[in-house]
Short mmCIF file of C-alpha atoms in Angstrom, two decimals:
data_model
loop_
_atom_site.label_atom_id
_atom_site.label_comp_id
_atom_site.label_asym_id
_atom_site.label_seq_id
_atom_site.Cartn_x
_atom_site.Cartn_y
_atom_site.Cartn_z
CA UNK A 212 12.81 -2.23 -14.25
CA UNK A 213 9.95 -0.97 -16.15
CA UNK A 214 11.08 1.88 -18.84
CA UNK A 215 8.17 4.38 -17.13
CA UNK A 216 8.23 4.55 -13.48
CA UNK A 217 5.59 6.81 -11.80
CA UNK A 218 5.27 8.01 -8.25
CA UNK A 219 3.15 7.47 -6.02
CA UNK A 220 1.59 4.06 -6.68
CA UNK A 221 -1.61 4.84 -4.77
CA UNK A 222 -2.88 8.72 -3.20
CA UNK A 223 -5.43 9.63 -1.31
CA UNK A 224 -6.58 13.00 -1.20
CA UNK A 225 -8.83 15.21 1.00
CA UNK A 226 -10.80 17.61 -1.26
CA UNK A 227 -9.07 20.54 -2.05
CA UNK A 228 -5.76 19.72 -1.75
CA UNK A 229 -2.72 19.67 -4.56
CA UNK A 230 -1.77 16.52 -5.71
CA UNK A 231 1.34 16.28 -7.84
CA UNK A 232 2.27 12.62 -9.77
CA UNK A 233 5.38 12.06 -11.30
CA UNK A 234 6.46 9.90 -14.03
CA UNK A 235 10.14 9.24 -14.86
CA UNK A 236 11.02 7.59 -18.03
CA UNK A 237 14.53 6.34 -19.50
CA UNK A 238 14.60 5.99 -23.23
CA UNK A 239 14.26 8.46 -26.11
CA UNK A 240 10.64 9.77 -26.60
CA UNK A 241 8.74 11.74 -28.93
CA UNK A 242 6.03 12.97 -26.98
CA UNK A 243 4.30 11.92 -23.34
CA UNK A 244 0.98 11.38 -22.13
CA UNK A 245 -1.02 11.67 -19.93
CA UNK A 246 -4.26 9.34 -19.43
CA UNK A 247 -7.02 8.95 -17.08
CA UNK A 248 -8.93 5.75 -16.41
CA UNK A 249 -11.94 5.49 -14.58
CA UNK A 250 -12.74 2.04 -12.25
CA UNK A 251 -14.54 0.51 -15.50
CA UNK A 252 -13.94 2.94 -17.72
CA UNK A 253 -12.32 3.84 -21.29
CA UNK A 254 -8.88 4.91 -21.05
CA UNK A 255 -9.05 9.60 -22.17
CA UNK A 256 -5.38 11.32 -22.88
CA UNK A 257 -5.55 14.27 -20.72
CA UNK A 258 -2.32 15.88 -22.29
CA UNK A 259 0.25 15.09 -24.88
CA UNK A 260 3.24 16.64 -23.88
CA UNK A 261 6.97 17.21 -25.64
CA UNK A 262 8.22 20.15 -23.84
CA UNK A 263 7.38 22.86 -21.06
CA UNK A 264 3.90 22.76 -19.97
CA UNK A 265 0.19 22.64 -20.53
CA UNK A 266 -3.37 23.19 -18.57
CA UNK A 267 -5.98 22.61 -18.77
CA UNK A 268 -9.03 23.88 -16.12
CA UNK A 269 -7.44 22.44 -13.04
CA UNK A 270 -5.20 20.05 -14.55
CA UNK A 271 -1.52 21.33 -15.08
CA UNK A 272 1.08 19.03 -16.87
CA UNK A 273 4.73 19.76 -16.89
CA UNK A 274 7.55 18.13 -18.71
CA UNK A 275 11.85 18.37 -18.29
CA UNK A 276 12.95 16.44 -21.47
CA UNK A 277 16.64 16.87 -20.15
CA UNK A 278 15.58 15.25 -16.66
CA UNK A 279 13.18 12.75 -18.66
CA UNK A 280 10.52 13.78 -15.96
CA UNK A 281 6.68 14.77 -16.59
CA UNK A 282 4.04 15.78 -13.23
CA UNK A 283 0.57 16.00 -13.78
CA UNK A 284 -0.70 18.53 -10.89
CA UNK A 285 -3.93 18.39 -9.92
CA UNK A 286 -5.17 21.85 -8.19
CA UNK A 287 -8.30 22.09 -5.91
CA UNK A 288 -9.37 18.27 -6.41
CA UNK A 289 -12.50 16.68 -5.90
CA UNK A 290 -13.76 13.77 -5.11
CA UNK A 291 -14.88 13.27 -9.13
CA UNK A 292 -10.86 13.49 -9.65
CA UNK A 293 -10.49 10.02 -8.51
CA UNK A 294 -9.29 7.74 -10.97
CA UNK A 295 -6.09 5.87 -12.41
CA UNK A 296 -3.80 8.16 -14.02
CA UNK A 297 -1.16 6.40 -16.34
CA UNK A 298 1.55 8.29 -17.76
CA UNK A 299 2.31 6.81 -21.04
CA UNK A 300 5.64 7.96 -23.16
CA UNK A 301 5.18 7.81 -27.40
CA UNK A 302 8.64 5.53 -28.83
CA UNK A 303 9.43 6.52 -31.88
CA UNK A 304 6.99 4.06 -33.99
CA UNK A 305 4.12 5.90 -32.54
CA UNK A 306 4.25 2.85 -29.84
CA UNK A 307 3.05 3.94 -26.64
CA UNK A 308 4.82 2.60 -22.99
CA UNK A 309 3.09 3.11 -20.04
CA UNK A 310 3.84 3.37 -16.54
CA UNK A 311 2.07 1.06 -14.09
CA UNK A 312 -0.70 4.26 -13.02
CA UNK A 313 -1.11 6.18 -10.11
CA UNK A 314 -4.27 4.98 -8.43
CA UNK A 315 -5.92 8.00 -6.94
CA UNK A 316 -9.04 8.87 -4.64
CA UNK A 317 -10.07 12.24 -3.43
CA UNK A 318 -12.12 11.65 -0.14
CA UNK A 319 -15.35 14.62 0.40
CA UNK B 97 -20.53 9.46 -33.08
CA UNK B 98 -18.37 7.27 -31.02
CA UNK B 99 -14.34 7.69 -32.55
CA UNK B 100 -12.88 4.23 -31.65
CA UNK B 101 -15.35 1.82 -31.28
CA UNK B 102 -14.92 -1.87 -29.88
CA UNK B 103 -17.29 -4.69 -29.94
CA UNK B 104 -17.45 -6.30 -27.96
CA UNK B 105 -17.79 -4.54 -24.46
CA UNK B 106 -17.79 -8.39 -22.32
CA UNK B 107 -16.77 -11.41 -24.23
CA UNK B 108 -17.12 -14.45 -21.46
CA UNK B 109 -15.73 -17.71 -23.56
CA UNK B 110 -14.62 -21.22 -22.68
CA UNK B 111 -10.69 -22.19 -22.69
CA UNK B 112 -10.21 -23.75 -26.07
CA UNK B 113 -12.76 -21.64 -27.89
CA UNK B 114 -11.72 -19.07 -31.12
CA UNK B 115 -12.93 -15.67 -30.79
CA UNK B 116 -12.66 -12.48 -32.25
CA UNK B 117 -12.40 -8.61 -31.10
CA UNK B 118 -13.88 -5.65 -34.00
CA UNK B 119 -12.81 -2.00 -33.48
CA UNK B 120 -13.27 0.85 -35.89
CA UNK B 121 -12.44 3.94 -36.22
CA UNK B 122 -14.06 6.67 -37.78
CA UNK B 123 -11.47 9.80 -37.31
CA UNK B 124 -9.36 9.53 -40.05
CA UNK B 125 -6.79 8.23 -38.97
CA UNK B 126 -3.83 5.83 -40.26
CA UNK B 127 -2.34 4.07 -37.38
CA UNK B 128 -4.18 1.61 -35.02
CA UNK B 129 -2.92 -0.42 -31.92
CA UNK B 130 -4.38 -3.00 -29.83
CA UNK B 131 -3.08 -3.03 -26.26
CA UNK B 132 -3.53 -5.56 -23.60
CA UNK B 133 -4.67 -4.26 -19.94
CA UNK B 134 -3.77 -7.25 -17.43
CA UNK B 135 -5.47 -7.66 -13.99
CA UNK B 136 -2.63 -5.36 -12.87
CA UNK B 137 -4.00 -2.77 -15.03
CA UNK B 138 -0.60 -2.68 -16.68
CA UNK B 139 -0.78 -1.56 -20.61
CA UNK B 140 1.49 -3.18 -22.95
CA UNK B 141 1.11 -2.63 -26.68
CA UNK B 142 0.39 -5.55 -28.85
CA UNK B 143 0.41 -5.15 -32.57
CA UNK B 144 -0.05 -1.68 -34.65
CA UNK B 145 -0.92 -1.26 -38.23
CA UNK B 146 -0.17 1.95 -40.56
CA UNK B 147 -1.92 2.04 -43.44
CA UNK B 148 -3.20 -2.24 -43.41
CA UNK B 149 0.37 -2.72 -42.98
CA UNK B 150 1.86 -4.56 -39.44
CA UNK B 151 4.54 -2.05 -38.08
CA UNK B 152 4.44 -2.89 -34.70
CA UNK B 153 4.55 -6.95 -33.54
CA UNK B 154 5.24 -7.14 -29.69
CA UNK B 155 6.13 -10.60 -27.98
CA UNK B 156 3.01 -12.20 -28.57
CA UNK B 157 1.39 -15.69 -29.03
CA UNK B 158 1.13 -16.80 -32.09
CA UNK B 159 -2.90 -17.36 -31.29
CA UNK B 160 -3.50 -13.95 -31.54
CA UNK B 161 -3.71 -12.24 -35.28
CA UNK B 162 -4.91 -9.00 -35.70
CA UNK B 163 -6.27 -8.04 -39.05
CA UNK B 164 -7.11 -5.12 -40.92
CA UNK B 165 -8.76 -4.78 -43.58
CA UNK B 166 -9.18 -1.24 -44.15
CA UNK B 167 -7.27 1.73 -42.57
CA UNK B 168 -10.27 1.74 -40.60
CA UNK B 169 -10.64 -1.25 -38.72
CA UNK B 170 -7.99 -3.35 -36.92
CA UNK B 171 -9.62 -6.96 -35.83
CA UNK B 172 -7.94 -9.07 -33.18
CA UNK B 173 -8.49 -12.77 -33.58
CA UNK B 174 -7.51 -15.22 -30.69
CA UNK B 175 -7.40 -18.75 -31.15
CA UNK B 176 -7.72 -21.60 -28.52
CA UNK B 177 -8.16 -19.38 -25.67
CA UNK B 178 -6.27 -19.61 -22.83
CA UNK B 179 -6.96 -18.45 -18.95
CA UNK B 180 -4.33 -15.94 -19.13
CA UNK B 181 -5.76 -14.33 -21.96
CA UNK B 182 -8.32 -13.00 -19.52
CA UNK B 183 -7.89 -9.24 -19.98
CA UNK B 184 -9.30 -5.75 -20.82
CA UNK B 185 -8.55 -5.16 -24.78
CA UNK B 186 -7.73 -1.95 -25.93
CA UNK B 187 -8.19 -0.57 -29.51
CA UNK B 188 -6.70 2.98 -30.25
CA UNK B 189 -5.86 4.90 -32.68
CA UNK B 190 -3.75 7.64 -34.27
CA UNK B 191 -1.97 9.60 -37.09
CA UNK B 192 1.37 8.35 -37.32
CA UNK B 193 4.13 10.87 -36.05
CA UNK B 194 1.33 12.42 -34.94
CA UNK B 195 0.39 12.24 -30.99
CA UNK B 196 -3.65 12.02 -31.20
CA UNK B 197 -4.24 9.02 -29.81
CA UNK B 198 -7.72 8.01 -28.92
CA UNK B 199 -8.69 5.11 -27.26
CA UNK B 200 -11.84 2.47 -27.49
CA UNK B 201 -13.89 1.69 -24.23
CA UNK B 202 -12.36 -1.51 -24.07
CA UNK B 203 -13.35 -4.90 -24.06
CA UNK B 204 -13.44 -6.84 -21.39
CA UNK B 205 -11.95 -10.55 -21.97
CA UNK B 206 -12.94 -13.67 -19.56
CA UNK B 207 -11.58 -17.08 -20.56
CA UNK B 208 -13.47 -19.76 -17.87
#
């Protein structure tokens, strides 16, 4: 079982909608990401998260450090949304694990 | 400016051959990682330096051997390439207890 599990493995999305992904982790962390990958693209940290929450334009992360849960929420998304989105949690070491993504697509 | 930088992007090599990966980074920063991206697009770290100093050594064949010879470079050298080392390579970097990672484009890794 990996250390990062995230939730849902694949989403598709009508424009508009909310999406919500969830990432679950089970070891001590210093801090938690957030990344987005586009199909052939770099890998960007959308957040860095080590308690309560952040946003940013339509992009909301949350994190429960007691629960060892993070969501990214996604409000009003658009087809341009559509991407891999990896939740990645910081070790101690600075060493990074990641979950296996959340591939998503927002259909027009 | 570009703040990680990888070269380079494709690298299409025979099995057998030696090759070698370059990223730099021009942020300031102490701490750099190379990850490996398999055709799962699964992440798993490989090997981080701090300073030109190995802090972080993952489960990896002894054919690959980063190097770094300045806290701003990391180099990843792979020797007698194998198929499964076909891959997307990821350079990042960061200030240590710090959480501002930044990531290269990537290079993209085909052994034939």
């Amino acid at each position: 079982k990996n250390e990062v599990e995230q939730s849902p493995q694949n989403l598709t999305a009508q424009e508009g909608e909310f999406i919500t992904i969830n990432c679950s982790y089970s070891v001590g962390i210093s801090a938690l990401h957030w990344l987005q990958q586009h199909p052939g693209g770099g890998i960007v940290s959308l957040f860095m998260l080590s308690s309560g929450k952040k946003k940013h334009g339509r992009l909301i992360a949350t994190i429960n450090i007691q629960e060892k849960h993070s969501s990214l929420h996604i409000t009003a998304s658009h087809p341009r949304d559509s991407a891999v989105y990896i939740c990645a949690v910081m070790e101690y070491g600075n060493k990074l694990v990641f979950g296996a993504g959340t591939i998503l697509r927002v259909k027009s | 400016d570009t703040a990680v930088s990888q070269t380079p992007k494709y690298l299409v090599t025979q099995m057998g051959n030696d090759k070698s990966i370059k990223c730099e980074q021009n942020l300031g920063h102490d701490t750099m990682y190379w990850y490996k991206q398999d055709s799962k697009k699964f992440l798993k770290i490989m090997f981080s330096y701090n300073n030109k100093e190995l802090i972080i050594n993952e489960t990896v064949p002894n054919r690959f051997s980063p190097k770094s010879p300045d806290k701003a470079h990391l180099n990843l050298h792979i020797n007698s390439l194998e198929l499964g080392d076909s891959a997307v390579y990821f350079c990042a970097s960061s200030r240590l207890a710090r959480w501002d990672y930044t990531f290269g484009s990537g290079t993209r890794l085909t052994v034939v």
